Amino acid sequence: AIERSLILYKDSCTIDPAGAAYLLNYIHLLEVKDQYQKAIDEIMLFLRNNSDTELAVNKQGGKKITLSQFLDVLGRYNMDDINTVVNNAKAKFENGDQDNNNNNNNNNNEEEKLTSYCSSSPYTEFNQLSEKDLDICAIICTLVKILFITGNIEPLPEIFELFETVRKGRPFHQTSIRNEHAYYCCIGQLLEYQTLPLQFYKPIYVIGDSHSLAPSWQIVTVKGEKRLLIPRLVTGMKIWHIRDESTFFPKDDFNNAIKSVPKGSDVVFIFGEIDCREGIPSSVERCRYESMEEASQFVVDIYMKKLFELKTIYEFNIYLHPVVPVLDPTRDTVKIFNATLKTTVDNNSKFDLEYLDFFDHLLSEDKADLCPDYVLDGTHINPKYLNHFSDSLNDVYSSSN
């Protein structure tokens, strides 16, 4: 179905070059297939074909911006091979080379600390956007998402400066593009913790849902060696989606992410938050399981089976990241799930998996809330938590070696 949908949406974009809804669905399918270069090419083609299209800014009486302005930003950077960053880091692993090498897209040797975007602002009632304009905004948000997860961070500040003149003051979270907007806002706030140019070190891959964004492109030290955390995002995936009988599209996305990681790599998996938020509570409410503990164990067993299979095939060194306790309504479920995950890993050495046991450090002193230091956007965790991640990874390395 995905392959056929790709053909149909590509044909639709060709027939209607101004059809933003067609393009939005097309690039989301390309994300599933891990075809990020193709997605960027299609976005740039759309911007080029619709360069005079205007978006109303959020300031009454303000000058509208055009899509040509976004195209101008991208034109100042190398968009012909957006996989350069990931491939250079991959080369560090394959060549066993630990020497640092700056991103070729930035020849300035001085480090640049980025700033945060997407702060909250009062909503306004003027200049409401049409459905087509919303779809165009979703395309810009997805552009930001793809650039970030592929390590092409340099253009992002300019794109944020432009798009914030459209976004601020509008309740995008109440519209049809709330998911794209959520990724955009999360990345905007994560930029504060990024420094340019990116430094290339031997990678640790982080495969996960949107919670893999926080550690993305950060550097941790493991056994005295600097390591770069590279994201392999699987948008919206529950662990439930990777059970054997599942045919839902996130499973295809997951498999493509796995294939992009070199054999024998160190890989951190961070899944389960959506199960804790949507799947586990609702299944217990419908009496499919007698308790949260039983439902959590069922999901964890799916997880263990799949990860053991991947370890056998790809010879990954696998580390399990606890589900982060960010949301108040699901924190008790997250505690049960993580306890179940830890116990299952500890009691099944045959799986040869490692649980990163730092969950308690993410909680407040009374263990009731998220530690205030790790608040980001109300949904995702702040990268400041990575000191605990790094400590736990070092503990595991020390015990296993």
XYZ file of C-alpha atoms in Angstrom:
401
model
C 0.000 0.000 0.000
C 2.840 2.404 0.800
C 4.567 1.826 -2.533
C 1.328 2.367 -4.432
C 0.563 5.489 -2.391
C 3.992 6.901 -3.235
C 3.251 6.564 -6.943
C -0.208 8.097 -6.642
C 0.913 11.071 -4.562
C 3.899 11.701 -6.818
C 1.568 11.724 -9.829
C -0.780 14.085 -7.982
C 2.078 16.495 -7.248
C 3.059 16.423 -10.916
C -0.486 17.126 -12.081
C -1.063 19.832 -9.460
C 2.283 21.510 -8.576
C 0.456 23.912 -6.222
C -1.324 21.102 -4.356
C 0.128 21.495 -0.873
C -2.016 18.699 0.590
C -0.694 16.234 -1.995
C 2.898 17.194 -1.272
C 2.430 17.024 2.496
C 1.164 13.448 2.294
C 3.871 12.548 -0.209
C 6.756 13.754 1.958
C 5.302 11.968 4.988
C 5.384 8.751 2.967
C 8.983 9.485 1.974
C 9.784 9.853 5.681
C 8.413 6.364 6.273
C 10.703 5.047 3.530
C 13.700 6.912 4.998
C 14.035 8.806 1.708
C 14.906 12.173 3.216
C 16.861 13.452 0.221
C 13.898 12.825 -2.035
C 11.625 14.615 0.437
C 13.881 17.691 0.473
C 14.068 17.671 -3.325
C 10.264 17.603 -3.540
C 9.906 20.411 -1.002
C 12.376 22.595 -2.884
C 10.574 21.897 -6.149
C 7.298 22.972 -4.541
C 8.876 26.160 -3.178
C 10.324 26.896 -6.609
C 7.052 26.276 -8.433
C 5.114 28.388 -5.928
C 7.729 30.978 -5.080
C 5.256 33.889 -5.250
C 2.782 32.274 -2.858
C 2.333 34.427 0.230
C 1.719 33.580 3.864
C 0.109 36.155 6.124
C 2.306 37.131 9.062
C 1.018 37.226 12.622
C 1.267 40.995 12.952
C -1.744 42.984 11.854
C -0.790 45.076 8.861
C 2.566 43.314 8.595
C 4.152 42.486 5.272
C 3.457 38.984 4.006
C 6.308 36.578 3.380
C 6.660 34.469 0.251
C 7.842 30.911 -0.258
C 10.749 32.256 -2.281
C 12.266 33.475 0.990
C 12.469 29.924 2.323
C 13.952 28.795 -0.981
C 16.586 31.543 -0.701
C 17.605 30.226 2.734
C 17.987 26.660 1.484
C 19.929 27.893 -1.538
C 22.704 29.123 0.746
C 23.402 25.589 1.936
C 24.181 22.271 0.302
C 20.825 20.587 -0.128
C 22.058 18.255 -2.863
C 23.256 15.689 -0.323
C 21.564 16.112 3.032
C 22.882 12.728 4.156
C 26.457 14.040 4.317
C 26.362 14.503 8.098
C 25.063 11.016 8.841
C 27.421 9.445 6.292
C 30.468 11.234 7.726
C 29.599 10.012 11.205
C 29.008 6.516 9.836
C 32.501 6.636 8.301
C 33.897 7.237 11.790
C 32.430 3.911 12.850
C 33.454 1.973 9.763
C 37.014 3.342 9.721
C 37.534 3.217 13.480
C 38.600 6.862 13.255
C 38.094 8.873 16.443
C 39.623 12.170 15.290
C 37.211 15.084 15.103
C 36.085 16.418 11.746
C 33.838 19.437 11.378
C 30.783 19.532 9.139
C 31.808 20.393 5.607
C 28.780 22.671 5.279
C 30.350 25.177 7.672
C 33.910 26.333 7.151
C 33.923 28.600 10.189
C 36.080 27.046 12.909
C 34.487 29.155 15.651
C 31.744 27.467 17.618
C 28.319 29.068 17.475
C 25.805 28.521 20.264
C 22.260 28.587 18.939
C 19.207 30.099 20.580
C 15.739 28.809 21.406
C 12.657 29.474 19.304
C 8.931 28.813 19.644
C 8.264 30.531 22.959
C 4.574 30.791 23.790
C 2.681 33.957 22.886
C -0.896 35.270 23.186
C -3.219 34.149 20.414
C -4.652 36.687 18.002
C -7.924 36.655 16.076
C -6.821 38.214 12.790
C -5.313 36.833 9.600
C -6.717 33.311 9.936
C -5.119 30.864 7.533
C -6.908 28.819 4.877
C -6.635 25.019 4.763
C -4.153 25.306 1.901
C -2.074 27.801 3.884
C -2.129 25.404 6.841
C -0.842 22.624 4.590
C 1.965 24.897 3.391
C 2.810 25.660 7.014
C 2.879 21.909 7.708
C 5.333 21.481 4.822
C 7.633 24.104 6.387
C 7.353 22.363 9.757
C 8.231 19.028 8.142
C 11.152 20.651 6.342
C 12.484 21.708 9.752
C 11.967 18.184 11.093
C 13.837 16.521 8.212
C 16.742 18.983 8.340
C 17.128 18.427 12.076
C 17.052 14.630 12.067
C 19.549 14.505 9.193
C 21.924 16.850 11.028
C 21.500 19.770 8.623
C 21.106 22.272 11.422
C 22.814 25.314 9.887
C 19.772 26.575 7.892
C 17.358 26.171 10.797
C 17.848 29.508 12.599
C 17.064 31.414 9.390
C 14.005 29.259 8.714
C 12.754 29.765 12.254
C 13.260 33.517 12.009
C 11.082 33.542 8.898
C 8.360 31.148 9.950
C 7.944 32.566 13.447
C 6.515 35.681 11.810
C 3.715 33.424 10.570
C 3.368 31.004 13.499
C 3.359 33.173 16.605
C -0.074 34.155 17.834
C -1.857 31.373 15.969
C -3.303 28.272 17.688
C -1.740 25.721 15.341
C -2.116 23.064 18.044
C -5.874 23.212 17.466
C -5.658 22.674 13.711
C -5.201 19.806 11.279
C -1.414 20.338 11.352
C -0.966 20.034 15.123
C 1.407 17.062 14.783
C 3.750 18.801 12.334
C 3.584 21.909 14.506
C 4.501 19.903 17.610
C 7.697 18.615 15.981
C 8.547 22.124 14.805
C 8.125 23.606 18.285
C 10.085 20.842 19.986
C 13.011 21.280 17.589
C 12.849 25.048 17.988
C 13.357 24.697 21.727
C 16.060 22.037 21.333
C 18.192 24.374 19.205
C 19.245 26.172 22.388
C 21.277 23.079 23.249
C 22.976 22.792 19.861
C 26.380 24.150 18.900
C 27.614 24.618 15.356
C 29.451 23.281 13.524
C 28.523 19.711 14.440
C 31.438 17.617 15.618
C 31.908 14.138 14.147
C 32.684 11.316 16.540
C 32.021 7.602 16.514
C 28.218 7.359 16.584
C 25.760 5.912 19.000
C 22.448 5.576 17.167
C 19.245 6.520 18.956
C 16.223 4.838 17.397
C 12.930 6.043 18.771
C 9.740 8.041 18.569
C 9.762 11.820 19.075
C 11.593 11.348 22.389
C 14.693 10.519 20.358
C 14.868 14.220 19.410
C 16.173 15.432 22.782
C 19.455 13.470 22.659
C 19.914 14.118 18.929
C 23.340 15.425 17.877
C 24.513 15.708 21.470
C 27.948 14.471 22.496
C 28.458 12.114 25.424
C 31.657 10.631 26.786
C 31.809 6.856 27.176
C 34.938 5.279 28.662
C 36.843 8.480 27.975
C 35.783 8.546 24.324
C 33.490 11.183 22.858
C 30.489 9.768 21.030
C 27.898 11.490 18.815
C 24.218 10.610 19.320
C 22.588 10.208 15.906
C 18.780 9.999 15.686
C 16.901 7.468 13.612
C 13.362 8.756 14.076
C 10.297 6.519 13.747
C 7.390 8.941 13.911
C 4.458 7.917 16.107
C 5.467 4.304 16.687
C 4.148 2.204 19.524
C 5.901 -0.996 20.524
C 2.547 -2.603 19.734
C 3.136 -1.749 16.073
C 6.156 -4.077 15.756
C 4.451 -7.293 16.852
C 4.674 -10.044 14.242
C 1.097 -9.745 12.965
C 1.095 -5.951 12.625
C 0.824 -4.416 9.153
C 0.522 -0.754 10.247
C 2.887 1.628 8.441
C 5.092 2.618 11.461
C 6.439 -0.943 11.340
C 7.772 -0.253 7.840
C 9.266 3.021 9.093
C 10.951 1.120 11.948
C 12.400 -1.493 9.618
C 13.805 1.189 7.316
C 15.388 2.983 10.262
C 17.029 -0.262 11.358
C 18.437 -0.872 7.879
C 20.092 2.557 7.910
C 22.281 1.629 10.906
C 25.597 -0.171 10.271
C 25.901 -3.732 11.464
C 27.583 -4.022 14.866
C 26.674 -0.498 15.980
C 25.875 0.706 19.483
C 22.130 1.413 19.419
C 19.850 2.988 22.021
C 16.137 2.236 21.670
C 13.636 4.675 23.131
C 10.063 3.485 22.627
C 7.048 2.888 24.823
C 5.822 6.394 25.679
C 2.936 6.225 23.212
C 2.014 2.759 24.501
C 1.901 4.213 28.027
C -0.169 7.173 26.854
C -2.626 5.488 24.495
C -2.359 1.714 24.308
C -1.857 0.299 27.794
C -4.428 2.376 29.744
C -7.163 1.949 27.139
C -6.610 -1.815 26.857
C -6.954 -2.200 30.634
C -10.076 -0.028 30.604
C -11.561 -2.364 27.968
C -10.720 -5.331 30.222
C -8.280 -6.906 27.774
C -5.878 -7.176 30.710
C -6.573 -7.306 34.414
C -3.965 -4.737 35.377
C -1.482 -2.171 34.109
C 1.264 -4.584 35.104
C -0.139 -7.371 32.936
C -0.624 -5.052 29.944
C 2.891 -3.626 30.372
C 4.381 -7.112 30.466
C 2.614 -8.040 27.242
C 4.056 -4.968 25.480
C 7.526 -5.510 26.961
C 7.503 -9.109 25.703
C 6.817 -7.825 22.163
C 9.729 -5.400 22.593
C 12.142 -8.065 23.863
C 11.308 -10.487 21.082
C 11.902 -7.891 18.367
C 15.125 -6.525 19.892
C 16.593 -10.002 20.360
C 15.805 -10.700 16.712
C 17.564 -7.478 15.660
C 20.572 -8.230 17.835
C 20.892 -11.643 16.234
C 20.621 -10.331 12.666
C 22.532 -7.040 12.925
C 24.860 -7.765 15.873
C 23.869 -4.493 17.515
C 24.957 -3.635 21.044
C 21.493 -2.696 22.339
C 20.714 -0.321 25.205
C 17.175 0.362 26.394
C 16.299 3.924 27.324
C 13.549 4.209 29.958
C 10.316 5.894 28.957
C 10.548 9.510 30.085
C 8.078 10.670 32.783
C 7.134 14.008 31.230
C 3.327 13.865 31.135
C 1.459 14.110 34.436
C -1.512 11.877 33.440
C 0.680 8.956 32.336
C 3.515 9.111 34.868
C 2.180 6.262 37.022
C 1.816 4.069 33.927
C 5.348 4.985 32.859
C 6.675 3.940 36.269
C 4.981 0.533 35.962
C 6.208 0.078 32.394
C 9.830 0.957 33.197
C 9.848 -1.310 36.248
C 8.506 -4.130 34.071
C 11.084 -3.437 31.363
C 13.971 -3.377 33.847
C 12.884 -6.589 35.579
C 12.403 -8.408 32.284
C 15.863 -7.415 31.034
C 17.524 -8.261 34.374
C 15.846 -11.666 34.547
C 16.588 -12.696 30.962
C 20.319 -12.599 30.349
C 19.756 -14.656 27.192
C 18.525 -11.504 25.461
C 21.935 -9.852 26.052
C 20.299 -6.421 26.246
C 21.156 -3.602 28.635
C 18.645 -1.416 30.475
C 19.914 2.102 31.190
C 18.870 2.444 34.800
C 18.572 6.197 35.382
C 14.802 6.644 35.466
C 14.635 7.691 39.128
C 17.023 10.577 38.420
C 14.432 12.087 36.072
C 11.897 12.454 38.871
C 11.467 15.122 41.516
C 12.678 14.449 45.061
C 9.285 13.061 46.115
C 9.160 10.923 42.924
C 5.783 12.424 42.029
C 6.754 14.750 39.173
C 9.314 15.311 36.454
C 12.435 16.959 37.864
C 12.022 20.701 37.121
C 15.512 20.824 35.585
C 14.341 18.577 32.756
C 11.252 20.468 31.640
C 11.272 21.446 27.954
C 7.941 21.833 26.151
C 5.560 19.920 28.384
C 5.761 16.821 26.193
C 9.472 16.069 25.708
C 12.430 16.032 28.057
C 15.215 18.580 28.223
C 18.655 17.437 26.942
C 20.096 18.430 30.320
C 19.165 14.915 31.470
C 21.933 13.416 29.332
C 24.426 13.493 32.200
C 22.399 10.660 33.753
C 22.166 8.905 30.395
C 25.943 9.127 30.022
C 26.604 7.919 33.580
C 24.329 4.929 33.074
C 25.925 4.072 29.740
C 29.358 4.175 31.370
C 28.153 1.919 34.182
C 26.900 -0.620 31.653
C 30.126 -0.461 29.650
C 32.200 -0.986 32.788
C 30.176 -3.967 33.965
C 30.104 -5.649 30.553
C 33.789 -5.137 29.828
